[in-house]
Amino acid sequence: MNDRPNSFRSGPDDSGHFGIYGGRFVAETLMPNILALEEAYEEAKKDPSYFKEMDGHLKHYVGRPSPLYFAERLTEHFGGAKIYLKREELNHTGSHKVNNVLGQIMLARRMKKPRIIAETGAGQHGVATATLCARFGLECVVYMGAVDVARQAPNVFRMKMLGATVVPVQSGAKTLKDAMNEALRDWVTNVHNTFYCIGTVAGPHPYPAMVRDFQSIIGRETREQMQELEGRLPDSLIACVGGGSNAMGLFHPFLDDPSVEIYGVEAAGHGLDKLHAASINGGRPGVLHGNRTYLLMNQDGQIEEGHSISAGLDYPGIGPEHSWLADTGRAKYLTCTDEEALEAFGTLSKLEGIIPALESAHALAKVKELAPKKPKDHLMVVNLSGRGDKDVPQVAEIMGTSL
Amino acid sequence: MSTRIETRFAAVKAEGRAALVTFVMGGDPGYESSLEILKALPEAGADLIELGMPFSDPMADGPPIQAAGLRALKAGQTLKKTLGLVAEFRKTDKDTPLVLMGYYNPIYIYGVDAFLKDANAAGVDGLIVVDLPPEEDAELCLPAIKAGLNFIRLATPTTDDKRLPAVLENTSGFVYYVSVTGITGAATPDFNAVSQAVARIKRHTTLPVAVGFGVKTADHARAVAEGADGVVVGSALVETVRLSLDKEARATEKTVSSVTKLVRELAAGVRSGRPVAAE
């Protein structure tokens, strides 16, 4: 259990648990490697040169800090809270994913692992990994469900352009869950020379904490920028949650500020009583992919496929720290259907000239519910985790338009 | 009192040979045919049986065992039914040790206490739960030991001398040495390296060491049996099941006989291997 209950930021404990969540549920073959990774990360954290180098790459290669943008027309449209967008979609490669990948690739270099593997759903994490492997001259293999390969063709092509090998996964529902299984199998087989770059705040300890730390730059910048723009902290934060890395990155630096309301938005797909990917709202605690967390499963503990219009959200689990924040009540987890997300996708495009990723559109959809109820001096930050270029062909198809 | 696993390894050792440990998936291709296979294994030469608890996401298993699990789930297999298979098997076989092998989530959802109680009642002797390393012993390993079940741990080529004591600490029954870094049913192991690894593990424990992953033929079994106390065969058997099925993935008259034929060959291989030197 967390030994400092007065802080929401002290987790996980030494064994990698956030309350009952998290942990290290992996095959013995991987354990020595996971322990070595934990040790390497702890050492890196104490090494100022590690962060100095990372800061340099974040500034000059990724393009940080990302702006905190006052969305004037969106604010007028909803007629309540003052809405700010944290513009992670302006990062190199088009999403927040690059923050985490940079941290992990630098760790892989320290650990002298020349081969990087990753799993990807929408392709954003795969593209970020392929990009940084190209930048640092590392071999890159990306596992992607065959269904996702088909529906995210632009990103698949980008990864190949960047020199990565993309392996279409044919097992299960051929989406992110199955890609993660295949990546774990690869890691078990090639553990001696391979670094597994996990794309979200899930998996065995230390991944959930490590990925969160790398993504926390989103929240740290937001704190500073809001102080600069408004002279105080924001009143509410909203972010979409699949595995939940962009959300955790925004939330974490604010967890101990009780005045800040925190909202994660899960994908409700066709609806919570139909096909969806809302692990907290429609699942229960279980053990998969190295951690205990909320999962979608049947009565017998068999994992079920998630569904969302967004390939980045249709994972049947969620990062363990989110599960803990949900149970403790520190963060609230709402849901958004495919239809609501599509509507928000259109609204932001037309009102602000920003085409959001379908993932981020889930967070934006809840602004419609929350913002009008808030006073005009309420400062609301929505994490715009990625841009929608990759989703344009899919949305066009839904709208019946041929490109 | 000795457990069934201890008794069997002692008996096999007294015969001057290694044990044949056969893995089949519970409920594959269906409940009734799975029970028939299970009942036929001891007579064909299996000394110990590992029965797979099917799971939707078996991330340490290769395509053959993954496919077997999915066949079983599709045919309606559940953890309760897998325990039912064990209970049925025990009605006619009181002696052959039976170990359940699988992943943690179905057990966690069943409820650890309820599962251990029902597993004991059904006649299960031990558990192998692939995704529970020593770091998570409090989850199931310690309660299982308390309930009188053996908890069999996997040691792998990445388990070095520094880590081995932690892996062996709460292990009982036997140690399962995974001969390759990889998934089940993949590469053929380097038999020299395996025999060195077994010797290394035996410097740390008096438990029998069984070797698995990548053992497919009677020749492989013979090679492994030269240095190990047990030889585990899984993927080759579930592949034999698969190849015997009809177009709708149902059992045929060949299903049981083709499995028992391979088990007989493997048993002959194990019996021609050199016996393990007495400790």
XYZ file of C-alpha atoms in Angstrom:
682
model
C 0.000 0.000 0.000
C 1.000 3.574 -0.420
C 2.936 4.586 2.678
C 2.227 8.294 2.286
C -1.542 8.565 1.987
C -1.373 12.363 2.280
C 0.201 12.464 -1.180
C -1.224 11.152 -4.416
C 2.179 11.564 -6.004
C 4.235 9.147 -3.906
C 3.196 5.953 -5.693
C 3.988 3.308 -6.603
C 5.417 1.564 -3.522
C 8.697 -0.369 -3.684
C 7.033 -3.387 -5.248
C 5.392 -1.293 -7.935
C 1.869 -1.147 -6.495
C -0.637 1.700 -6.483
C -2.955 0.362 -3.784
C -3.880 -3.100 -5.076
C -3.034 -2.148 -8.669
C 0.190 -2.428 -10.652
C 2.790 -5.041 -9.712
C 4.906 -7.339 -11.858
C 2.903 -10.208 -13.333
C 5.266 -11.546 -15.975
C 7.010 -14.772 -16.975
C 10.257 -15.565 -15.173
C 12.267 -15.093 -18.394
C 11.457 -11.386 -18.275
C 11.952 -10.768 -14.567
C 15.742 -10.316 -14.591
C 15.330 -7.843 -17.440
C 12.596 -5.921 -15.708
C 14.688 -5.689 -12.555
C 17.647 -4.480 -14.650
C 15.419 -1.873 -16.272
C 14.219 -0.664 -12.901
C 17.804 -0.370 -11.703
C 18.895 1.458 -14.865
C 16.014 3.910 -14.546
C 16.734 4.587 -10.870
C 20.367 5.270 -11.754
C 19.447 7.501 -14.684
C 17.141 9.532 -12.454
C 20.099 10.385 -10.246
C 22.272 11.392 -13.210
C 21.917 15.089 -14.125
C 23.462 14.483 -17.555
C 20.573 12.149 -18.458
C 17.991 14.882 -17.951
C 20.181 17.564 -19.468
C 20.486 15.542 -22.656
C 16.765 14.771 -22.641
C 15.843 18.436 -22.156
C 18.001 19.330 -25.123
C 16.270 16.804 -27.388
C 12.834 17.835 -26.098
C 13.526 21.455 -26.955
C 15.365 21.161 -30.247
C 14.032 17.911 -31.739
C 10.526 17.484 -30.293
C 9.728 21.199 -30.232
C 8.798 21.679 -26.578
C 7.341 23.404 -24.711
C 4.050 22.820 -26.471
C 1.743 25.870 -26.277
C -1.119 26.240 -23.812
C -3.612 27.808 -26.158
C -6.711 29.788 -25.145
C -9.495 28.443 -27.353
C -11.526 31.618 -27.636
C -14.175 30.447 -30.077
C -14.684 27.141 -28.301
C -15.131 29.083 -25.063
C -17.700 31.371 -26.688
C -19.463 28.383 -28.230
C -20.016 26.567 -24.938
C -20.592 29.729 -22.903
C -19.049 28.713 -19.598
C -15.532 27.812 -18.508
C -12.516 29.418 -20.123
C -11.130 26.597 -22.258
C -7.426 26.073 -22.829
C -5.915 23.406 -25.057
C -2.553 21.857 -24.234
C -1.171 21.455 -27.736
C 0.616 18.076 -27.613
C -0.416 17.552 -31.215
C 2.223 20.111 -32.216
C 5.052 17.862 -31.041
C 7.266 16.277 -33.675
C 5.474 13.093 -34.876
C 2.110 14.598 -34.005
C 1.302 13.434 -30.491
C 2.404 13.234 -26.863
C 3.883 9.779 -27.512
C 7.287 11.179 -28.425
C 7.911 12.434 -24.839
C 7.874 8.918 -23.457
C 9.690 7.295 -26.348
C 12.565 9.754 -26.035
C 12.982 8.883 -22.347
C 12.908 5.143 -23.032
C 15.219 5.267 -26.044
C 17.771 7.177 -24.009
C 17.477 4.483 -21.367
C 17.914 1.754 -23.991
C 21.093 3.503 -25.101
C 22.366 3.566 -21.523
C 21.547 -0.158 -21.228
C 23.313 -0.815 -24.551
C 20.302 -2.541 -26.129
C 20.565 -2.124 -29.911
C 17.128 -3.490 -30.799
C 13.875 -1.738 -29.901
C 10.434 -3.326 -30.053
C 7.108 -1.585 -29.569
C 3.397 -2.246 -29.908
C 1.018 0.273 -31.385
C -2.710 0.722 -31.872
C -3.374 3.918 -33.778
C 0.237 3.998 -34.874
C 1.218 7.151 -32.990
C 3.460 5.295 -30.543
C 4.861 3.222 -33.396
C 5.667 6.340 -35.411
C 7.294 8.019 -32.401
C 9.382 4.903 -31.718
C 10.377 4.504 -35.380
C 11.318 8.184 -35.481
C 13.627 8.103 -32.490
C 15.152 4.783 -33.558
C 15.989 6.471 -36.883
C 17.403 9.491 -35.026
C 19.655 7.313 -32.851
C 20.429 4.520 -35.324
C 18.654 1.654 -33.555
C 16.857 -1.335 -35.053
C 13.088 -0.954 -34.689
C 10.333 -3.580 -34.859
C 6.726 -2.487 -34.332
C 3.892 -4.933 -33.642
C 0.487 -3.780 -34.834
C -2.817 -5.642 -35.073
C -3.685 -6.482 -38.679
C -7.009 -4.621 -38.330
C -5.173 -1.509 -37.156
C -2.647 -1.874 -39.981
C -5.586 -1.601 -42.366
C -7.356 1.306 -40.661
C -4.220 3.355 -39.937
C -2.473 2.986 -43.294
C -0.829 6.452 -43.305
C 0.979 5.718 -40.034
C 2.085 2.274 -41.225
C 3.649 3.874 -44.265
C 5.339 6.511 -42.097
C 6.903 3.829 -39.905
C 8.240 2.014 -42.958
C 9.631 5.274 -44.351
C 11.451 5.722 -41.055
C 13.127 2.355 -41.476
C 11.065 0.320 -39.019
C 9.768 -3.199 -39.591
C 6.009 -3.319 -39.025
C 4.704 -6.763 -38.094
C 0.944 -7.202 -38.645
C -0.426 -9.360 -35.819
C -2.999 -11.914 -36.940
C -4.028 -13.365 -33.564
C -7.136 -12.523 -31.511
C -9.078 -9.486 -32.702
C -5.928 -8.255 -34.450
C -5.806 -5.007 -32.496
C -3.699 -3.428 -29.742
C -4.144 -6.152 -27.091
C -2.875 -8.765 -29.509
C -0.006 -6.523 -30.612
C 1.039 -6.260 -26.964
C 0.936 -10.070 -26.555
C 3.149 -10.450 -29.642
C 5.588 -7.797 -28.433
C 5.853 -9.613 -25.085
C 6.538 -12.880 -26.945
C 9.269 -11.196 -28.961
C 10.774 -9.785 -25.770
C 10.724 -13.217 -24.068
C 12.559 -14.603 -27.092
C 15.118 -11.811 -27.645
C 15.543 -10.565 -24.121
C 19.363 -10.342 -24.322
C 19.568 -7.539 -26.916
C 16.088 -6.048 -26.969
C 14.486 -3.110 -25.175
C 10.690 -3.116 -25.050
C 9.442 0.441 -25.433
C 5.917 0.319 -23.970
C 3.655 3.075 -25.238
C 1.490 3.745 -22.221
C 1.361 3.842 -18.418
C 0.657 0.103 -18.215
C 2.649 -3.132 -18.099
C 4.867 -4.472 -15.316
C 6.556 -2.127 -12.840
C 8.534 0.099 -13.511
C 6.766 0.934 -16.809
C 3.641 2.632 -15.398
C 5.711 4.932 -13.176
C 8.466 5.471 -15.725
C 6.139 6.350 -18.616
C 4.196 8.636 -16.271
C 7.406 10.423 -15.293
C 8.332 10.976 -18.941
C 4.838 12.257 -19.760
C 4.595 14.463 -16.674
C 6.305 17.186 -18.644
C 2.796 17.890 -20.020
C 1.437 18.729 -16.583
C 4.561 20.550 -15.408
C 4.479 22.838 -18.436
C 0.734 23.365 -17.995
C 1.306 24.486 -14.392
C 3.934 27.014 -15.405
C 2.060 28.243 -18.456
C -1.188 28.714 -16.582
C 0.636 30.631 -13.860
C 2.076 32.835 -16.568
C -1.219 33.355 -18.420
C -3.690 33.537 -15.547
C -1.549 33.797 -12.439
C -3.022 30.689 -10.853
C -3.648 26.956 -11.202
C -6.282 25.605 -13.572
C -9.617 24.537 -12.052
C -10.141 21.422 -14.128
C -8.208 19.046 -16.368
C -9.681 16.752 -19.017
C -7.884 14.071 -21.025
C -8.816 10.949 -22.939
C -7.811 7.588 -21.458
C -6.979 4.428 -23.365
C -3.957 3.105 -21.514
C -3.890 6.628 -20.195
C -0.399 8.063 -20.732
C -1.349 11.521 -21.981
C -3.887 11.787 -19.144
C -1.441 10.608 -16.492
C 1.158 13.038 -17.794
C -1.243 15.962 -17.470
C -2.773 14.846 -14.166
C 0.235 13.787 -12.121
C 1.757 17.193 -11.278
C -1.709 18.327 -10.048
C -2.736 15.295 -7.976
C -1.908 17.000 -4.689
C -3.795 20.195 -5.554
C -7.289 19.479 -4.218
C -8.788 22.516 -5.947
C -8.047 20.998 -9.357
C -10.832 18.743 -10.676
C -9.509 15.864 -12.759
C -11.481 14.069 -15.479
C -10.361 11.113 -17.562
C -12.541 10.151 -20.518
C -12.888 6.509 -21.538
C -14.107 5.298 -24.919
C -17.714 4.084 -24.653
C -17.701 2.956 -28.303
C -21.257 1.960 -29.271
C -22.359 2.371 -25.620
C -21.544 0.842 -22.225
C -24.206 -1.838 -22.695
C -22.799 -2.710 -26.129
C -19.240 -2.809 -27.494
C -16.910 -0.366 -25.771
C -13.413 0.109 -24.334
C -14.280 1.690 -20.979
C -12.266 -0.457 -18.570
C -13.089 1.461 -15.390
C -16.734 2.204 -16.135
C -17.473 -1.144 -17.731
C -14.835 -3.550 -16.396
C -13.403 -4.857 -13.121
C -9.989 -5.451 -11.579
C -7.932 -8.296 -13.026
C -4.407 -9.196 -14.130
C -3.088 -8.820 -17.683
C 0.075 -7.696 -19.468
C 2.132 -7.545 -16.309
C -0.146 -5.537 -14.039
C -3.354 -5.623 -12.024
C -5.820 -3.034 -13.218
C -9.397 -2.565 -14.421
C -9.998 -4.844 -17.421
C -12.748 -5.880 -19.782
C -13.394 -9.586 -19.275
C -16.076 -12.237 -19.097
C -17.304 -14.097 -15.998
C -14.465 -16.637 -16.302
C -11.661 -14.079 -16.370
C -11.096 -14.334 -20.122
C -10.119 -10.959 -21.568
C -12.567 -9.361 -23.982
C -11.781 -7.096 -26.877
C -12.354 -3.402 -26.492
C -14.112 -1.407 -29.155
C -13.672 2.233 -30.039
C -13.741 4.224 -33.243
C -10.280 5.284 -32.158
C -7.612 2.627 -32.619
C -5.612 4.253 -29.817
C -8.331 3.735 -27.221
C -9.645 0.229 -27.891
C -7.393 -1.490 -25.364
C -9.271 -3.643 -22.798
C -7.204 -2.310 -19.881
C -5.986 0.938 -18.398
C -2.869 2.068 -16.552
C -2.886 0.873 -12.914
C -2.435 4.351 -11.464
C -5.699 5.407 -13.113
C -7.445 2.430 -11.485
C -6.135 3.609 -8.140
C -7.112 7.239 -8.763
C -10.601 6.065 -9.720
C -10.987 3.949 -6.558
C -9.704 6.738 -4.302
C -11.980 9.238 -6.030
C -9.151 11.675 -6.805
C -9.965 11.545 -10.504
C -13.345 10.998 -12.131
C -13.650 8.804 -15.192
C -16.366 9.720 -17.690
C -17.241 8.012 -20.948
C -17.713 9.186 -24.511
C -19.294 7.260 -27.379
C -17.961 7.033 -30.944
C -20.742 9.348 -32.048
C -19.968 12.022 -29.454
C -16.272 11.865 -30.362
C -17.036 12.362 -34.055
C -19.174 15.380 -33.248
C -16.364 16.914 -31.158
C -13.899 16.128 -33.967
C -16.020 18.306 -36.262
C -16.611 21.041 -33.689
C -12.948 21.672 -32.963
C -11.992 21.516 -36.628
C -14.578 24.110 -37.590
C -14.309 26.438 -34.585
C -10.576 26.508 -33.977
C -8.981 25.285 -37.195
C -7.451 22.346 -35.376
C -8.206 18.779 -36.511
C -7.796 16.632 -33.398
C -6.954 12.944 -33.204
C -10.065 10.831 -32.617
C -8.508 9.929 -29.241
C -8.346 13.587 -28.169
C -11.843 14.163 -29.545
C -13.116 11.950 -26.705
C -11.773 14.447 -24.165
C -13.140 17.385 -26.163
C -16.594 15.790 -26.282
C -16.907 16.054 -22.504
C -16.170 19.792 -22.639
C -19.659 20.117 -24.090
C -21.078 18.658 -20.875
C -18.752 20.202 -18.324
C -17.904 23.697 -19.594
C -21.406 25.231 -19.816
C -22.043 24.399 -16.139
C -18.934 26.231 -14.946
C -18.570 29.953 -14.199
C -16.753 32.160 -16.686
C -13.643 32.382 -14.494
C -13.276 28.597 -14.358
C -10.029 27.611 -16.059
C -10.392 24.326 -17.932
C -7.481 22.559 -19.638
C -8.122 19.920 -22.285
C -5.195 17.822 -23.387
C -5.040 17.780 -27.149
C -2.936 14.632 -27.182
C -2.579 14.212 -30.940
C -3.478 15.590 -34.314
C -6.072 14.061 -36.586
C -4.204 13.711 -39.874
C -4.004 9.965 -39.363
C -7.774 9.780 -38.827
C -8.828 11.825 -41.862
C -9.218 8.821 -44.210
C -11.279 6.942 -41.583
C -13.543 9.915 -40.822
C -13.975 10.575 -44.554
C -15.120 6.994 -44.988
C -17.637 7.335 -42.145
C -18.920 10.544 -43.761
C -19.217 8.711 -47.072
C -16.643 10.892 -48.799
C -14.045 9.335 -51.068
C -10.645 11.015 -50.904
C 3.385 -37.625 4.159
C 4.783 -37.539 0.654
C 2.833 -35.809 -2.044
C 1.812 -37.597 -5.210
C 4.485 -35.632 -7.111
C 7.256 -36.621 -4.683
C 6.146 -40.243 -4.680
C 6.130 -40.389 -8.470
C 9.544 -38.785 -8.961
C 10.998 -41.141 -6.335
C 9.481 -44.157 -8.097
C 10.762 -43.081 -11.487
C 14.216 -42.443 -10.062
C 14.194 -45.897 -8.537
C 13.619 -47.235 -12.047
C 16.760 -45.371 -13.062
C 15.153 -43.042 -15.566
C 13.650 -39.608 -16.065
C 9.916 -38.893 -15.868
C 7.789 -38.030 -18.878
C 5.630 -34.993 -18.141
C 2.902 -34.440 -20.735
C 1.010 -31.201 -21.239
C -2.442 -31.118 -22.795
C -4.924 -28.256 -22.836
C -7.991 -28.666 -20.652
C -11.112 -28.766 -22.812
C -9.278 -29.094 -26.126
C -10.890 -29.808 -28.528
C -13.957 -30.288 -26.320
C -14.742 -31.379 -22.763
C -15.491 -35.039 -23.469
C -12.616 -35.613 -25.889
C -10.245 -33.792 -23.549
C -11.273 -36.144 -20.732
C -10.654 -39.141 -22.970
C -7.172 -37.869 -23.836
C -6.440 -37.199 -20.187
C -7.459 -40.687 -19.116
C -5.374 -42.288 -21.873
C -2.117 -40.490 -21.015
C -0.859 -42.576 -18.034
C -1.271 -45.893 -19.836
C 0.584 -44.525 -22.863
C 3.553 -43.678 -20.635
C 2.981 -40.262 -19.079
C 4.381 -40.162 -15.540
C 3.024 -36.736 -14.660
C 0.334 -34.679 -16.328
C 0.199 -30.955 -16.825
C -3.279 -29.773 -17.680
C -3.577 -26.341 -19.277
C -6.119 -23.865 -17.973
C -7.075 -22.039 -21.177
C -6.572 -18.270 -21.217
C -7.421 -15.710 -23.878
C -4.009 -14.007 -23.719
C -1.243 -16.569 -23.094
C 1.716 -14.278 -23.670
C 4.473 -16.785 -22.892
C 3.038 -19.438 -25.182
C 3.620 -20.003 -28.872
C 0.997 -20.468 -31.579
C 0.242 -24.207 -30.931
C -0.669 -23.787 -27.251
C -2.371 -20.461 -27.892
C -4.513 -22.103 -30.566
C -5.310 -25.034 -28.253
C -6.496 -22.623 -25.563
C -8.693 -20.762 -28.017
C -10.177 -24.035 -29.307
C -11.032 -24.991 -25.735
C -12.562 -21.607 -24.926
C -14.588 -21.690 -28.108
C -15.897 -25.108 -27.103
C -17.071 -23.574 -23.813
C -14.264 -24.495 -21.453
C -14.091 -22.581 -18.158
C -11.863 -22.890 -15.116
C -14.690 -24.655 -13.291
C -14.912 -27.197 -16.097
C -11.126 -27.690 -16.010
C -11.417 -28.561 -12.327
C -14.277 -30.859 -13.356
C -11.929 -32.666 -15.753
C -9.491 -33.265 -12.902
C -12.230 -34.615 -10.626
C -13.402 -36.995 -13.371
C -9.833 -38.142 -14.007
C -9.280 -38.814 -10.298
C -12.267 -41.175 -10.159
C -10.237 -43.744 -12.064
C -6.639 -42.663 -11.409
C -5.514 -42.095 -7.839
C -1.785 -42.073 -8.481
C -0.764 -39.974 -11.475
C 0.276 -36.499 -10.310
C -1.627 -33.728 -12.036
C -0.487 -30.143 -12.216
C -2.594 -27.262 -13.518
C -0.740 -24.799 -15.721
C -1.892 -21.417 -16.910
C -2.159 -17.722 -16.181
C -3.333 -15.888 -13.098
C -6.367 -13.881 -14.171
C -8.962 -16.690 -14.383
C -7.835 -17.877 -10.926
C -7.970 -14.340 -9.532
C -11.496 -13.916 -10.870
C -12.555 -17.362 -9.555
C -11.237 -16.225 -6.156
C -7.954 -17.577 -4.793
C -9.446 -19.268 -1.692
C -12.331 -20.824 -3.578
C -9.993 -21.994 -6.322
C -7.548 -23.650 -3.917
C -10.384 -25.367 -2.073
C -11.948 -26.666 -5.295
C -8.576 -27.645 -6.780
C -7.773 -29.684 -3.684
C -11.178 -31.331 -3.720
C -10.778 -32.198 -7.407
C -7.402 -33.862 -6.801
C -4.976 -31.312 -8.196
C -1.410 -31.775 -6.937
C 0.340 -28.625 -8.033
C 0.132 -25.333 -9.863
C 2.250 -23.629 -12.486
C 1.163 -20.061 -13.026
C 3.323 -18.514 -15.679
C 2.792 -14.846 -14.847
C 3.371 -15.062 -11.085
C 7.090 -14.537 -10.391
C 8.448 -14.788 -6.813
C 7.868 -11.038 -6.491
C 4.120 -11.779 -6.437
C 4.254 -14.836 -4.137
C 1.685 -13.403 -1.759
C -0.988 -13.635 -4.468
C -1.253 -17.391 -4.875
C 1.994 -19.222 -4.145
C 1.923 -18.831 -0.356
C -1.814 -19.574 -0.022
C -1.338 -22.618 -2.302
C 1.460 -23.990 -0.129
C -0.708 -23.440 2.941
C -3.510 -25.343 1.232
C -1.151 -28.275 0.643
C -0.589 -27.817 -3.075
C 2.841 -27.779 -4.695
C 3.747 -24.533 -6.413
C 6.088 -25.282 -9.269
C 8.239 -22.450 -10.493
C 9.839 -21.931 -13.860
C 13.567 -21.260 -14.001
C 14.947 -19.976 -17.296
C 18.302 -19.331 -18.968
C 17.997 -15.725 -17.726
C 17.645 -16.895 -14.109
C 21.233 -16.462 -12.978
C 22.852 -17.780 -9.794
C 22.012 -14.545 -8.014
C 18.307 -14.852 -8.742
C 17.973 -18.630 -8.518
C 17.596 -18.771 -4.704
C 14.610 -16.397 -4.886
C 13.030 -18.547 -7.590
C 13.607 -21.745 -5.612
C 12.582 -20.425 -2.207
C 8.887 -21.308 -2.304
C 9.084 -23.906 -5.061
C 8.052 -27.460 -4.274
C 7.276 -30.659 -6.161
C 9.788 -30.033 -8.913
C 11.548 -27.210 -10.729
C 10.511 -26.607 -14.315
C 13.539 -25.510 -16.317
C 12.598 -23.605 -19.471
C 15.230 -24.715 -21.956
C 15.150 -21.626 -24.181
C 14.558 -17.916 -23.802
C 11.378 -17.869 -25.783
C 7.823 -19.029 -26.063
C 6.573 -22.618 -25.893
C 6.981 -24.768 -28.960
C 9.575 -22.537 -30.612
C 13.283 -23.282 -30.981
C 14.883 -26.650 -30.347
C 17.099 -26.265 -27.297
C 20.862 -26.676 -27.204
C 20.993 -29.943 -25.253
C 24.509 -29.363 -23.956
C 23.537 -25.996 -22.525
C 20.439 -27.589 -21.009
C 22.388 -30.276 -19.234
C 24.813 -27.678 -17.858
C 21.889 -25.553 -16.679
C 20.251 -28.534 -14.987
C 23.521 -29.293 -13.207
C 23.699 -25.648 -12.103
C 20.150 -25.706 -10.714
C 20.840 -28.969 -8.925
C 23.654 -27.291 -7.044
C 20.982 -25.069 -5.482
C 18.198 -27.569 -4.768
C 17.383 -31.191 -4.056
C 14.105 -30.940 -5.958
C 13.759 -32.867 -9.223
C 14.386 -30.727 -12.308
C 12.136 -31.222 -15.325
C 12.990 -29.595 -18.644
C 10.547 -28.290 -21.204
C 9.972 -25.890 -24.136
C 11.025 -27.074 -27.591
C 11.056 -30.823 -26.839
C 9.137 -32.374 -29.723
C 10.409 -35.853 -30.555
C 11.543 -39.082 -28.927
C 15.140 -38.142 -29.802
C 14.790 -34.762 -28.082
C 13.244 -36.497 -25.087
C 16.122 -38.970 -24.935
C 18.700 -36.158 -25.116
C 17.047 -34.165 -22.339
C 16.469 -37.266 -20.192
C 20.208 -37.858 -20.035
C 20.644 -34.978 -17.629
C 17.229 -34.094 -16.249
C 14.801 -35.749 -13.829
C 11.869 -35.051 -16.098
C 11.086 -34.148 -19.691
C 8.087 -31.943 -20.443
C 6.357 -32.150 -23.815
C 3.462 -29.816 -24.640
C 3.313 -28.089 -28.004
C 4.025 -31.290 -29.933
C 1.074 -32.983 -28.222
C -1.395 -30.152 -28.774
C -0.270 -29.972 -32.397
C -1.031 -33.675 -32.686
C -4.510 -32.953 -31.338
C -4.974 -30.171 -33.888
C -3.872 -32.316 -36.828
C -6.395 -35.005 -35.879
C -9.442 -32.714 -35.923
C -12.139 -32.437 -38.567
C -12.922 -29.234 -40.476
C -15.110 -27.933 -37.638
C -12.251 -28.473 -35.152
C -14.039 -31.437 -33.539
C -12.345 -34.604 -32.354
C -12.220 -37.581 -34.703
C -11.533 -41.251 -34.073
C -7.852 -40.476 -34.641
C -7.597 -37.841 -31.902
C -6.921 -39.968 -28.843
C -4.911 -42.610 -30.696
C -2.569 -40.118 -32.359
C -1.857 -38.461 -29.003
C -1.209 -41.790 -27.268
C 1.005 -42.914 -30.156
C 3.263 -39.875 -29.692
C 3.253 -40.303 -25.903
C 4.373 -43.914 -26.335
C 7.244 -42.814 -28.572
C 8.260 -40.100 -26.126
C 8.061 -42.526 -23.208
C 10.361 -44.888 -25.069
C 12.749 -42.002 -25.686
C 12.753 -41.023 -22.024
C 13.302 -44.608 -20.964
C 16.347 -44.946 -23.207
C 17.983 -41.821 -21.767
C 20.679 -42.219 -19.164
C 19.393 -42.234 -15.612
C 20.156 -39.356 -13.346
C 22.946 -39.963 -10.874
C 21.648 -40.422 -7.367
C 21.999 -37.360 -5.153
